[in-house]
Short mmCIF file of C-alpha atoms and ligand atoms in Angstrom, two decimals:
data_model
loop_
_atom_site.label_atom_id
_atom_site.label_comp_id
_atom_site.label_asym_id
_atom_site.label_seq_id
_atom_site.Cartn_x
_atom_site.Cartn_y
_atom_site.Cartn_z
CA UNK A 29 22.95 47.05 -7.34
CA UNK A 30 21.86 46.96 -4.11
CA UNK A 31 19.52 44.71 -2.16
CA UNK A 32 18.28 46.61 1.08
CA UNK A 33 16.55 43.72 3.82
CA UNK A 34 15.13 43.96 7.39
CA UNK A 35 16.93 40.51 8.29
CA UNK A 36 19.49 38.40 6.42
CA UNK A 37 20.83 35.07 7.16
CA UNK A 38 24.42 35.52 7.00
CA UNK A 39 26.83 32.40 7.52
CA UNK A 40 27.63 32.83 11.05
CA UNK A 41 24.09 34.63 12.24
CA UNK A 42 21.58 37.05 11.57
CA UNK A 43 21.94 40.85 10.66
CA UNK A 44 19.52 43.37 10.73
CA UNK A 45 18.89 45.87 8.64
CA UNK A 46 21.29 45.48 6.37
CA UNK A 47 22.29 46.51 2.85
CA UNK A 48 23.47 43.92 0.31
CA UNK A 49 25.59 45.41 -2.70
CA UNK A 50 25.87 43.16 -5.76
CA UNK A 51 28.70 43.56 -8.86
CA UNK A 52 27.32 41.62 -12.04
CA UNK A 53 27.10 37.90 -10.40
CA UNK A 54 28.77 38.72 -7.05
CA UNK A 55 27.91 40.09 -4.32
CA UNK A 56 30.56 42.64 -3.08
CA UNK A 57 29.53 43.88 0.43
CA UNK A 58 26.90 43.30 3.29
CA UNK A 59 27.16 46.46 5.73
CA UNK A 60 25.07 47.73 8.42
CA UNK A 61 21.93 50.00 6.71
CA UNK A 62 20.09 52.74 8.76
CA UNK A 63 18.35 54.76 6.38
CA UNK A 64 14.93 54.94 5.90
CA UNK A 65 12.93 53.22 2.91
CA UNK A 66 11.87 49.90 1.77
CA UNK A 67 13.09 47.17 2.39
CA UNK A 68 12.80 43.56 1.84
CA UNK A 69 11.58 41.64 5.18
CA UNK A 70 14.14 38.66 4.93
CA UNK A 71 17.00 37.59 2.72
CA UNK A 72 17.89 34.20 2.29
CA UNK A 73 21.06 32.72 0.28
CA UNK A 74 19.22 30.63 -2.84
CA UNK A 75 18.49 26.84 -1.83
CA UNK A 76 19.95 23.73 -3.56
CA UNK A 77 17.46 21.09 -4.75
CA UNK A 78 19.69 18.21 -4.96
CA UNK A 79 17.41 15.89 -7.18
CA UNK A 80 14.81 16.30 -10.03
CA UNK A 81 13.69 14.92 -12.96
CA UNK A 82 12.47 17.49 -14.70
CA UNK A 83 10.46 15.45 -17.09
CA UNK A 84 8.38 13.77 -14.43
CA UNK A 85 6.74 17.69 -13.55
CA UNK A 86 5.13 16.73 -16.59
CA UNK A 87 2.30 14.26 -15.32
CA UNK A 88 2.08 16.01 -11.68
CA UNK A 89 -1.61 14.91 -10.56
CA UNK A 90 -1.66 12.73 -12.64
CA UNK A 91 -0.65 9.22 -10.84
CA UNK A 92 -2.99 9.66 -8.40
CA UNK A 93 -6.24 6.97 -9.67
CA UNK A 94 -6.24 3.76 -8.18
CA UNK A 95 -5.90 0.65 -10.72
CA UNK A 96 -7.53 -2.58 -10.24
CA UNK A 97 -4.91 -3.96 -7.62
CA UNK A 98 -2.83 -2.43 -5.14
CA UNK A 99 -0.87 0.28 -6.56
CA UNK A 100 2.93 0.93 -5.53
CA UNK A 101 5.88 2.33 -7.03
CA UNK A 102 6.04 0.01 -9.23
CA UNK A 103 2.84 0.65 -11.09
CA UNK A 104 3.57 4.15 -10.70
CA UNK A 105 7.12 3.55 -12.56
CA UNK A 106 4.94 2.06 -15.36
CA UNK A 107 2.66 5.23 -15.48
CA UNK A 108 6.17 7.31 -15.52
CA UNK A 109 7.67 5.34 -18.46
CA UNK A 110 4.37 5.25 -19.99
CA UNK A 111 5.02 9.30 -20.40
CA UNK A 112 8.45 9.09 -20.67
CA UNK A 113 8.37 6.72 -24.12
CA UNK A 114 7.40 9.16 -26.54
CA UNK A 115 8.22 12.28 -25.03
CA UNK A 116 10.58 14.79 -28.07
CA UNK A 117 13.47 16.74 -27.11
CA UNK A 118 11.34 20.13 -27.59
CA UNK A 119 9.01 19.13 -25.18
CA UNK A 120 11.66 17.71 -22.62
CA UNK A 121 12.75 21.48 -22.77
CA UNK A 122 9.73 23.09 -22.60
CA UNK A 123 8.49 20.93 -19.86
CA UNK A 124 12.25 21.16 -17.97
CA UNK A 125 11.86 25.26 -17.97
CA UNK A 126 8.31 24.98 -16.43
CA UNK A 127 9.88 23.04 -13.25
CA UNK A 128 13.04 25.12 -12.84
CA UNK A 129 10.73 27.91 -13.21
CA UNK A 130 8.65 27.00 -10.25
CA UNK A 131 12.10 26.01 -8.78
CA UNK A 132 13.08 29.66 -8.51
CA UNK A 133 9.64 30.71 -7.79
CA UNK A 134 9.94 28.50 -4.43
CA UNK A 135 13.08 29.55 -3.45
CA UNK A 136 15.80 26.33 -5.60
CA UNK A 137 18.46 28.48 -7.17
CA UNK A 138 20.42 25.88 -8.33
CA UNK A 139 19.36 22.32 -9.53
CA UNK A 140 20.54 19.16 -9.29
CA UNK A 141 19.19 16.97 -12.45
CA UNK A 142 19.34 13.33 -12.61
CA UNK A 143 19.27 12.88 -15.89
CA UNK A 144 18.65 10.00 -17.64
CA UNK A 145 15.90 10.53 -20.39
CA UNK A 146 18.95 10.16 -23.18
CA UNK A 147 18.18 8.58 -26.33
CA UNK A 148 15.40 8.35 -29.37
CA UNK A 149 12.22 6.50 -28.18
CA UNK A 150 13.13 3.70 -30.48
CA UNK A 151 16.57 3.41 -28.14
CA UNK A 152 18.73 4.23 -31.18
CA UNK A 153 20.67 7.65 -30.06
CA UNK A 154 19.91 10.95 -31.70
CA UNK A 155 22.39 12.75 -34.22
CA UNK A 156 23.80 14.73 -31.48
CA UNK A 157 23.94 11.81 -28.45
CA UNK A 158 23.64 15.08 -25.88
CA UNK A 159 21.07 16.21 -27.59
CA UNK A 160 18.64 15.40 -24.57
CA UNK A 161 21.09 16.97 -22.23
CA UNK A 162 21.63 19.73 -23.99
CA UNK A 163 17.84 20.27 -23.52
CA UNK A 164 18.35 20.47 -20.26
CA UNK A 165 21.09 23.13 -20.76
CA UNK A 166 19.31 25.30 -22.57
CA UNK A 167 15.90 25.16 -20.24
CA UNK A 168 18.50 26.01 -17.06
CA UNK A 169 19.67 28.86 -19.31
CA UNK A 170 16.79 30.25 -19.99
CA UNK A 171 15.35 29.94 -16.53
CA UNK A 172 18.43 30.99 -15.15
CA UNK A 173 18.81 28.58 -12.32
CA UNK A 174 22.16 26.76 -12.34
CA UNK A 175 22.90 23.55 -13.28
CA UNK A 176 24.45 20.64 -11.72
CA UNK A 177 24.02 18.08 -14.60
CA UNK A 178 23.69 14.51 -13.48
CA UNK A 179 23.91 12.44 -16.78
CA UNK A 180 22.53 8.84 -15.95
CA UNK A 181 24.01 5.48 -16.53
CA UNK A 182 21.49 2.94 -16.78
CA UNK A 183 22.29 -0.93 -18.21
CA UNK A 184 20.41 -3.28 -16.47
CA UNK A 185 16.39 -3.98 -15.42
CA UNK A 186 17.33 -5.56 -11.61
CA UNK A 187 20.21 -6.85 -9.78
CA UNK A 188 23.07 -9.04 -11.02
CA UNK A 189 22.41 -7.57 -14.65
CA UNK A 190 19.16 -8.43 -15.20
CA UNK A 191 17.79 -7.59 -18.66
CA UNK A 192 16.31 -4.09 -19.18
CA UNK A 193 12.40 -3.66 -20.20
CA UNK A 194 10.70 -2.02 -23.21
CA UNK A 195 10.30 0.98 -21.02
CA UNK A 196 13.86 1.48 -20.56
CA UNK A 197 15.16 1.77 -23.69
CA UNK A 198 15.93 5.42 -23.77
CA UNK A 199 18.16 4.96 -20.53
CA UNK A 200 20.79 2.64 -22.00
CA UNK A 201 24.51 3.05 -22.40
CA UNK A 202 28.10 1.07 -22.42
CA UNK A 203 31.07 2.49 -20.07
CA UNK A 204 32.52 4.10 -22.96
CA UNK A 205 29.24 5.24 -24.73
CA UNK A 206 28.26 6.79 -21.52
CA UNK A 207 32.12 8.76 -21.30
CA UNK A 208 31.41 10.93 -24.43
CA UNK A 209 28.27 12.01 -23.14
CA UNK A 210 29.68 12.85 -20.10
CA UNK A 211 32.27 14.81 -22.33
CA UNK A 212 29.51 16.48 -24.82
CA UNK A 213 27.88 17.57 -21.29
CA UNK A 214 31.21 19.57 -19.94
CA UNK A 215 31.41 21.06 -23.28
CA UNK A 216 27.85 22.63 -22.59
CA UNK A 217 28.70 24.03 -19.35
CA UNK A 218 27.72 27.84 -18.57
CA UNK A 219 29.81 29.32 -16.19
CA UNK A 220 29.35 28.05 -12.92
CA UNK A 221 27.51 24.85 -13.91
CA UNK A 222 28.78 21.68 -12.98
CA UNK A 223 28.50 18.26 -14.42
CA UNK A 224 28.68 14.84 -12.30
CA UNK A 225 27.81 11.54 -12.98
CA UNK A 226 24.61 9.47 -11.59
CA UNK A 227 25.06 5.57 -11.73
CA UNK A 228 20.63 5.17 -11.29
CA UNK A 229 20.89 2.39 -8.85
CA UNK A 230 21.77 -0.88 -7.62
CA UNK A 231 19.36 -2.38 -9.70
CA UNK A 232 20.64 -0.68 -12.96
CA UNK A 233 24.50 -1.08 -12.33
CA UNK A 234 26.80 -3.67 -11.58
CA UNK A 235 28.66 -3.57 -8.76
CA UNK A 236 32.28 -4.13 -11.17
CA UNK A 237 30.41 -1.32 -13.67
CA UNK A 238 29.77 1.18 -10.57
CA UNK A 239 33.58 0.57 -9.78
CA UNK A 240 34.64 1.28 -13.20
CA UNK A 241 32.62 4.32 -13.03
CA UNK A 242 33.79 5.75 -9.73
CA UNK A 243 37.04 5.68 -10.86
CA UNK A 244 36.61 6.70 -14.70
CA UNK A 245 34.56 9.78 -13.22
CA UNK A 246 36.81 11.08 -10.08
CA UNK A 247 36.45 14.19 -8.74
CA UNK A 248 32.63 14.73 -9.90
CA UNK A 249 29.51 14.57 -7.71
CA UNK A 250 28.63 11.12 -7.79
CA UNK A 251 24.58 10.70 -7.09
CA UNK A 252 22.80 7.36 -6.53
CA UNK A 253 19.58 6.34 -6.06
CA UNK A 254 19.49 3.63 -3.44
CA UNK A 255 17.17 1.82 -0.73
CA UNK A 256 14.22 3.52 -1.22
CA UNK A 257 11.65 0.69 -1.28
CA UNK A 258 11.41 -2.40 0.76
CA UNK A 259 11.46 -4.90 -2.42
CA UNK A 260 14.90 -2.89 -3.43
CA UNK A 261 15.95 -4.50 -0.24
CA UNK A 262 14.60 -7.71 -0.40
CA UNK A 263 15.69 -8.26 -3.76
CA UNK A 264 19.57 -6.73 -2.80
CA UNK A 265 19.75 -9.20 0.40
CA UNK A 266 18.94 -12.23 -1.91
CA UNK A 267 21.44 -11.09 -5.09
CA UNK A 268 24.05 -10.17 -2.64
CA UNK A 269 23.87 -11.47 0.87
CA UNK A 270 23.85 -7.39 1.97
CA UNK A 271 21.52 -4.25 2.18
CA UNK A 272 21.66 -1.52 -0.23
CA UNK A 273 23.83 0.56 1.49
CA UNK A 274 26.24 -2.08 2.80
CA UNK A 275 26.33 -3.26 -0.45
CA UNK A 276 27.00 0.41 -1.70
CA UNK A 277 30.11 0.83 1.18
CA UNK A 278 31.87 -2.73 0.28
CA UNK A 279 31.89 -2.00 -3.40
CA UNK A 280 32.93 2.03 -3.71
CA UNK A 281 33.21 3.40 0.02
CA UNK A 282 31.24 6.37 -1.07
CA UNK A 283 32.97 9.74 0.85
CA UNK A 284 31.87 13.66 0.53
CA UNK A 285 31.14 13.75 -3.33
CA UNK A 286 28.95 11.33 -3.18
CA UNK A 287 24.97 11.55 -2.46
CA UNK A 288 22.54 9.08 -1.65
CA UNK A 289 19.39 9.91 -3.06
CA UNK A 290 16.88 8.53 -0.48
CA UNK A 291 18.60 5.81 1.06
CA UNK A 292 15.21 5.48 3.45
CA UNK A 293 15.70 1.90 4.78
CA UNK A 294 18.82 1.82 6.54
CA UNK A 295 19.61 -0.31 9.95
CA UNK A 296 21.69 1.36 13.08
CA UNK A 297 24.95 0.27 11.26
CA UNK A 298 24.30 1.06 8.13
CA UNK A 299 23.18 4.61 9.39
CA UNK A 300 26.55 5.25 11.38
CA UNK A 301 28.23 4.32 8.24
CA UNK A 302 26.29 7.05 6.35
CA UNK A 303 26.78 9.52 8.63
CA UNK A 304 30.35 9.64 8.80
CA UNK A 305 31.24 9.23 5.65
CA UNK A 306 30.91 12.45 4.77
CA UNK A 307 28.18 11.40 2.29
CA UNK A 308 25.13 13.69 1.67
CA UNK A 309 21.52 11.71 2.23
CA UNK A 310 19.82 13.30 -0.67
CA UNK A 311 16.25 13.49 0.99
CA UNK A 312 13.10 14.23 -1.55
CA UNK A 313 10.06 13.93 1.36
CA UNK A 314 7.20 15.27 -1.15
CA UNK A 315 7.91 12.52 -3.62
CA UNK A 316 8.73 9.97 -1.22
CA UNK A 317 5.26 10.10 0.67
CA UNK A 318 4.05 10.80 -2.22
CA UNK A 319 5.38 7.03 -3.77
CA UNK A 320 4.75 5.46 -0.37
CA UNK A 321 8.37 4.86 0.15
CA UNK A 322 8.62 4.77 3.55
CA UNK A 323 9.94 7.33 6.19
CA UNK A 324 14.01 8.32 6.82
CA UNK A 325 15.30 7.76 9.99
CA UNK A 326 16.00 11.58 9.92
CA UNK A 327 16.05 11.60 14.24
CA UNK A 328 18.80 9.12 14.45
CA UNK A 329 21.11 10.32 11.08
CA UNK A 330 21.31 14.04 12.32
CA UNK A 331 22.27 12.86 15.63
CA UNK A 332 24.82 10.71 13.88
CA UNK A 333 26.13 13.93 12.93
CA UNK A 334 25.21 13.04 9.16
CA UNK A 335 24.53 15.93 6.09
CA UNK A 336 21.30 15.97 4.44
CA UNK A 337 19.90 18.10 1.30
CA UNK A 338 16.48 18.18 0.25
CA UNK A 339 15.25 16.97 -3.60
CA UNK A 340 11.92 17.84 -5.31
CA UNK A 341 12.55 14.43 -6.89
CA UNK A 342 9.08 13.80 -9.07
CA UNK A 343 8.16 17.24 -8.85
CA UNK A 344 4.77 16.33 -8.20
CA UNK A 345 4.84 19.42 -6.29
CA UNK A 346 7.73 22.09 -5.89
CA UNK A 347 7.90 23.58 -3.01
CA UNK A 348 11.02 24.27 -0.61
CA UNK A 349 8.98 25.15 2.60
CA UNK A 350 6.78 22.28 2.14
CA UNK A 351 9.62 19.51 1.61
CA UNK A 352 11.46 21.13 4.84
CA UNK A 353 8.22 20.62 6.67
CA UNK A 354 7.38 17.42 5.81
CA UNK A 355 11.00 16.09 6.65
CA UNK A 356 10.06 17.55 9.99
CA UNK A 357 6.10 16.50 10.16
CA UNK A 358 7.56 12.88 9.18
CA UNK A 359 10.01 12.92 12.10
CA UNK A 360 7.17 14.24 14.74
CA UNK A 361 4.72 11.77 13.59
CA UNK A 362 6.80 9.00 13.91
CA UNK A 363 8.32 10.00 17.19
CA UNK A 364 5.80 11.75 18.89
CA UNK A 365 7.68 14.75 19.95
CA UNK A 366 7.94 18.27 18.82
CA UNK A 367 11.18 20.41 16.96
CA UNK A 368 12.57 17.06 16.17
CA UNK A 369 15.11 18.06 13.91
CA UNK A 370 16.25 21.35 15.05
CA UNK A 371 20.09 19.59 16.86
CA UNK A 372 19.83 22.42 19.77
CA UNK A 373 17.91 25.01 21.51
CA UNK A 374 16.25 27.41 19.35
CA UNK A 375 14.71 27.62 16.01
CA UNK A 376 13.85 24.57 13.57
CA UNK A 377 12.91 26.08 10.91
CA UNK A 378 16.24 27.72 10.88
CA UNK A 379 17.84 24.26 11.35
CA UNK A 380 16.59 22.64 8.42
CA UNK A 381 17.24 25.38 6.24
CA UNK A 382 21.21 25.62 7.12
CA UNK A 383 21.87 21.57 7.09
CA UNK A 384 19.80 21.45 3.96
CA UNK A 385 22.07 24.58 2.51
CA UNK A 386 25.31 23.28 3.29
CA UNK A 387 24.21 19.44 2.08
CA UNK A 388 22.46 20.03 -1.04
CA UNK A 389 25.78 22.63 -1.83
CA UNK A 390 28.29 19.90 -1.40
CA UNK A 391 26.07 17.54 -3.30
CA UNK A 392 25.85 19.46 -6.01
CA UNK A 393 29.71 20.19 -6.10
CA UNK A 394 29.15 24.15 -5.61
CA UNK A 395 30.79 26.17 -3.26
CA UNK A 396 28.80 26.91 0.03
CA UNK A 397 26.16 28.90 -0.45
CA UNK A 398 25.98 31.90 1.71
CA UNK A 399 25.47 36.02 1.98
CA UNK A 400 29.10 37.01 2.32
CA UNK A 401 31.53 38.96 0.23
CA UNK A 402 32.92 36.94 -3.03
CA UNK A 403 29.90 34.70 -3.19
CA UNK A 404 27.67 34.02 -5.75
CA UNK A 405 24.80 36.22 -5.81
CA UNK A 406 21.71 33.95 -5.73
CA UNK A 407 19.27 35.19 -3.35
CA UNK A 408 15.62 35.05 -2.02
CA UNK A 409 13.79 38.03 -0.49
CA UNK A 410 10.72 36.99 1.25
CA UNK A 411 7.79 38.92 1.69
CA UNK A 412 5.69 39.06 5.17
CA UNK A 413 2.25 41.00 4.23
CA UNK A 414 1.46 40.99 8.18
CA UNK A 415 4.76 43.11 8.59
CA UNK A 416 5.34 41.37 12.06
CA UNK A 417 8.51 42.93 13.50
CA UNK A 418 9.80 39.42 14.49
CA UNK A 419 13.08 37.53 14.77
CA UNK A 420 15.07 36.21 11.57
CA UNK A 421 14.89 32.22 13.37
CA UNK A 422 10.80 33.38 13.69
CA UNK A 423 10.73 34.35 9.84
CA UNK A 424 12.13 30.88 8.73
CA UNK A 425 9.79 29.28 11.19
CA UNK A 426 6.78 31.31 9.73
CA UNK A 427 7.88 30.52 6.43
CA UNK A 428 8.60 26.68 6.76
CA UNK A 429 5.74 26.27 9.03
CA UNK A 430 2.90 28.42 8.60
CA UNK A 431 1.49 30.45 5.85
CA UNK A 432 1.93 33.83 5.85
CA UNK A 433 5.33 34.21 4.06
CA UNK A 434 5.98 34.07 0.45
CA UNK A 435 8.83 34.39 -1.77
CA UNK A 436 8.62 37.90 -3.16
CA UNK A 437 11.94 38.05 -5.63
CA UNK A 438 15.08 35.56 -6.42
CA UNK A 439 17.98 36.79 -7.66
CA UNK A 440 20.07 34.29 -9.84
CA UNK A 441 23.91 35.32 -10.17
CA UNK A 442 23.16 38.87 -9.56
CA UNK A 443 20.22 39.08 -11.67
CA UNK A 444 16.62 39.11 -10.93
CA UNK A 445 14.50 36.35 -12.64
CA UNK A 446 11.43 36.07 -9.92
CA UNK A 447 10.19 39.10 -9.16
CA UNK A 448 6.39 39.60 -7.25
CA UNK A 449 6.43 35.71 -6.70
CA UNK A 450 6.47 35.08 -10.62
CA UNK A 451 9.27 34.25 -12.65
CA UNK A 452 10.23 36.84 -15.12
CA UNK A 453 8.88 34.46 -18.20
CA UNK A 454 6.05 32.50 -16.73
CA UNK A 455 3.62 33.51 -19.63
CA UNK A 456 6.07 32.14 -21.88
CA UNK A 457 6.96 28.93 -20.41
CA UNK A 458 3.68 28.20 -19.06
CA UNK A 459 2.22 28.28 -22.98
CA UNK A 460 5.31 25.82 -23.93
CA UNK A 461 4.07 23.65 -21.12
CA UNK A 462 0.73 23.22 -21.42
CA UNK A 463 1.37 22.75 -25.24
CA UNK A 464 3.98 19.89 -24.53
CA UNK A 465 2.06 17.96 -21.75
CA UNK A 466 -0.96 18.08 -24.10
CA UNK A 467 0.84 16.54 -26.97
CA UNK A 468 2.33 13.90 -24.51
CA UNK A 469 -1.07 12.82 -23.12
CA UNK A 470 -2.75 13.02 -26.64
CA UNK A 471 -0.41 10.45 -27.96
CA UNK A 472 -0.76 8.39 -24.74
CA UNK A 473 -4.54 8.08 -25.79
C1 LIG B 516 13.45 7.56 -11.35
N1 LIG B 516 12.31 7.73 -9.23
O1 LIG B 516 14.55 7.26 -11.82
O2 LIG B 516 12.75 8.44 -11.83
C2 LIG B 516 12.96 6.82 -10.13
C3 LIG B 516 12.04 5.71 -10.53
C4 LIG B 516 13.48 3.66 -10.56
C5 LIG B 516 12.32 7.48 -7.92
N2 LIG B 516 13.01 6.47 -7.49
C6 LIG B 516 12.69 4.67 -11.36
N3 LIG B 516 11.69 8.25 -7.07
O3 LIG B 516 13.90 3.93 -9.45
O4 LIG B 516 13.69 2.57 -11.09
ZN1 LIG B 517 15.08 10.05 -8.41
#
């Protein structure tokens, strides 16, 4: 098959006019392309999104009335447990294909999910203990984005061990309980999918457990959530006599398979640290305006020469332009200046795309994503109804920036499953969702 473009992003540059020839999930050649006809007005390699849980897409919208204090992320956590209690494996799956629909739709191609939605809502496990997981699976599969699985372990409710809550109960594993999953999950595997492990936090792991783990687990993507809110701080400092991410660097000295989701509230040292580790900072803006977590010293990081991918997180909203902008917006706002995150001369938009390409690839333990001979053939084609006859940096900074651009068709491993903006079973999977969410919210009263 062959994709015929205007403009491609290749790994060292643009071409233009170009013709890319794909060979079942490869793609084979990228050669110079003359002749007349149509053409798509700019390919792009397919994006990782380093962090989702796909459940949450569930309740988008639906966080957003104030109670009768001040509402944080904690109350919102309650709301999101509140769903997550009685949610059933069918409608975990039905609600996971609607995201990674959208996913594609935007522009993901591949998924990283933090998964840790495992057991029965009474805590016991189910008859198959993957059986959550392999929900997951099977809504990638039949999506067609791929899957970097990020099975959870989850034993404590705070620091030093504290004892879990009601609303936790589905989370909960031992060391060795939580090594069979992580075996069921490898034995679900399509080709090409990868399975890590995801210790949830500092609050929900010990310190001697997250060692254990680390070492139990080498070799896969390791993902933790860490110093995202100001009380995660406060209460780290007073268990521990250290920050979050110092506390993180003394205990595992986290190197390139590792990713730390948000880590928002870091000081100069701990940032430095960060940065050249090797570490990705697994950045979700949408979600983390969204829970008022506070803004990522993006300016200083990148100019630490540190490696950042971007996360739809809550999934509140999915949308790969708008999470690239708002890392951006957030930087301008808070600095006052202009292309703040653009490292040189020249195009921002096209910035943030190729740091968040080559971080959310290495988080997700995939090889680099990129339009070259031998790789993987996930693509977007973007569509420009004004036809302006502009540069490839000026597409991505149309697209990221302004409005005019939308994704026209993704290809996933060579095959098409968006095509005219809409993925290939929306009608489907949009009936499964709405039917799922309605049960959820029916039971919730
Ligand atoms: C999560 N989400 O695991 O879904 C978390 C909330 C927690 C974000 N941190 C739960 N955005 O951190 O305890
Ligand atoms: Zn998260």
């Amino acid at each position: 098959m062959e994709i015929r473009a205007e403009r491609a992003l290749l790994p060292d540059g643009w071409a233009e006019r170009v013709r890319v020839t794909l060979e079942g999930d490869r793609i084979v050649a990228v050669a110079p392309d003359d002749a007349p006809g149509p053409r798509v007005a700019c390919l792009l390699p397919g994006m990782a999104n380093l962090h989702s849980h796909a459940f949450q897409r569930g309740f988008s919208g639906l966080t957003e009335a104030r109670g009768p204090g001040t509402d944080s992320f904690w109350t919102w956590r309650e709301m999101m447990y509140r769903f997550a209690r009685s949610l059933t494996p069918d409608e975990a799956e039905a609600i996971a294909a609607m995201a990674y629909a959208e996913m594609l739709e935007s522009g993901y191609t591949h998924v990283g999910e933090f998964h840790y939605l495992h057991h029965a809502p009474d805590g016991g496990p189910y008859d198959d203990p993957a059986e959550m997981s392999a929900r997951i699976f099977a809504a990638a599969a039949a999506t067609g984005i791929a899957l970097t699985h990020l099975p959870v372990f989850y034993a404590h409710g705070g620091f030093g061990g504290a004892a879990v809550g009601a609303g936790q109960r589905r989370f909960l594993h031992d060391i060795n309980g939580f090594a069979r999953l992580v075996e069921r999950c490898d034995a679900l595997r399509r080709p090409g999918d990868v399975v890590g492990i995801a210790p949830h936090s500092l609050r929900a792991v010990t310190t001697a457990e997250l060692r254990q783990l680390a070492q139990d687990h080498a070799g896969r993507p390791v993902h933790i959530h860490v110093a995202e809110q100001h009380r995660e701080v406060e209460d780290c400092l007073a268990f521990s006599g250290r920050r979050p991410v110092e506390l993180l660097f003394d205990t595992v000295a986290p190197g390139p398979d590792w990713c730390l989701i948000h880590a928002t509230h870091l000081v100069p040292s701990e940032i430095t640290a960060l940065a050249g580790s090797g570490a990705v900072a697994g950045l979700c803006p949408i979600t983390e305006a969204n829970l008022g977590d506070g803004l990522f010293a993006a300016p200083a990081f990148l100019a630490a020469g540190g490696a950042f991918g971007i996360g739809t997180d809550s999934n509140v909203e999915i949308a790969l332009a708008g999470e690239l902008r708002l890392l951006e917006y957030g930087a301008r706002l808070s600095g006052r200046v202009r292309n703040a995150l653009a490292l040189a001369e020249g195009s921002t938009g096209e910035a943030l795309f190729r740091q968040a390409l080559a971080g959310g690839a290495r988080a997700l333990g995939a090889a680099a994503a990129g339009i070259a001979p031998g790789a993987v053939a996930d693509l977007v084609a973007l569509a420009d109804p004004l036809d302006l006859s502009v540069t490839g940096p000026q597409m991505l900074d149309r697209w990221v920036f302004g409005q005019d651009l939308r994704v026209e068709t993704v290809w996933s491993r060579g095959r098409p499953v968006v095509s005219e903006g809409r993925h290939i079973a929306r009608d489907a999977i949009v009936r499964d969702f709405s039917r799922a969410v309605a049960a959820v919210l029916e039971r919730q009263g």
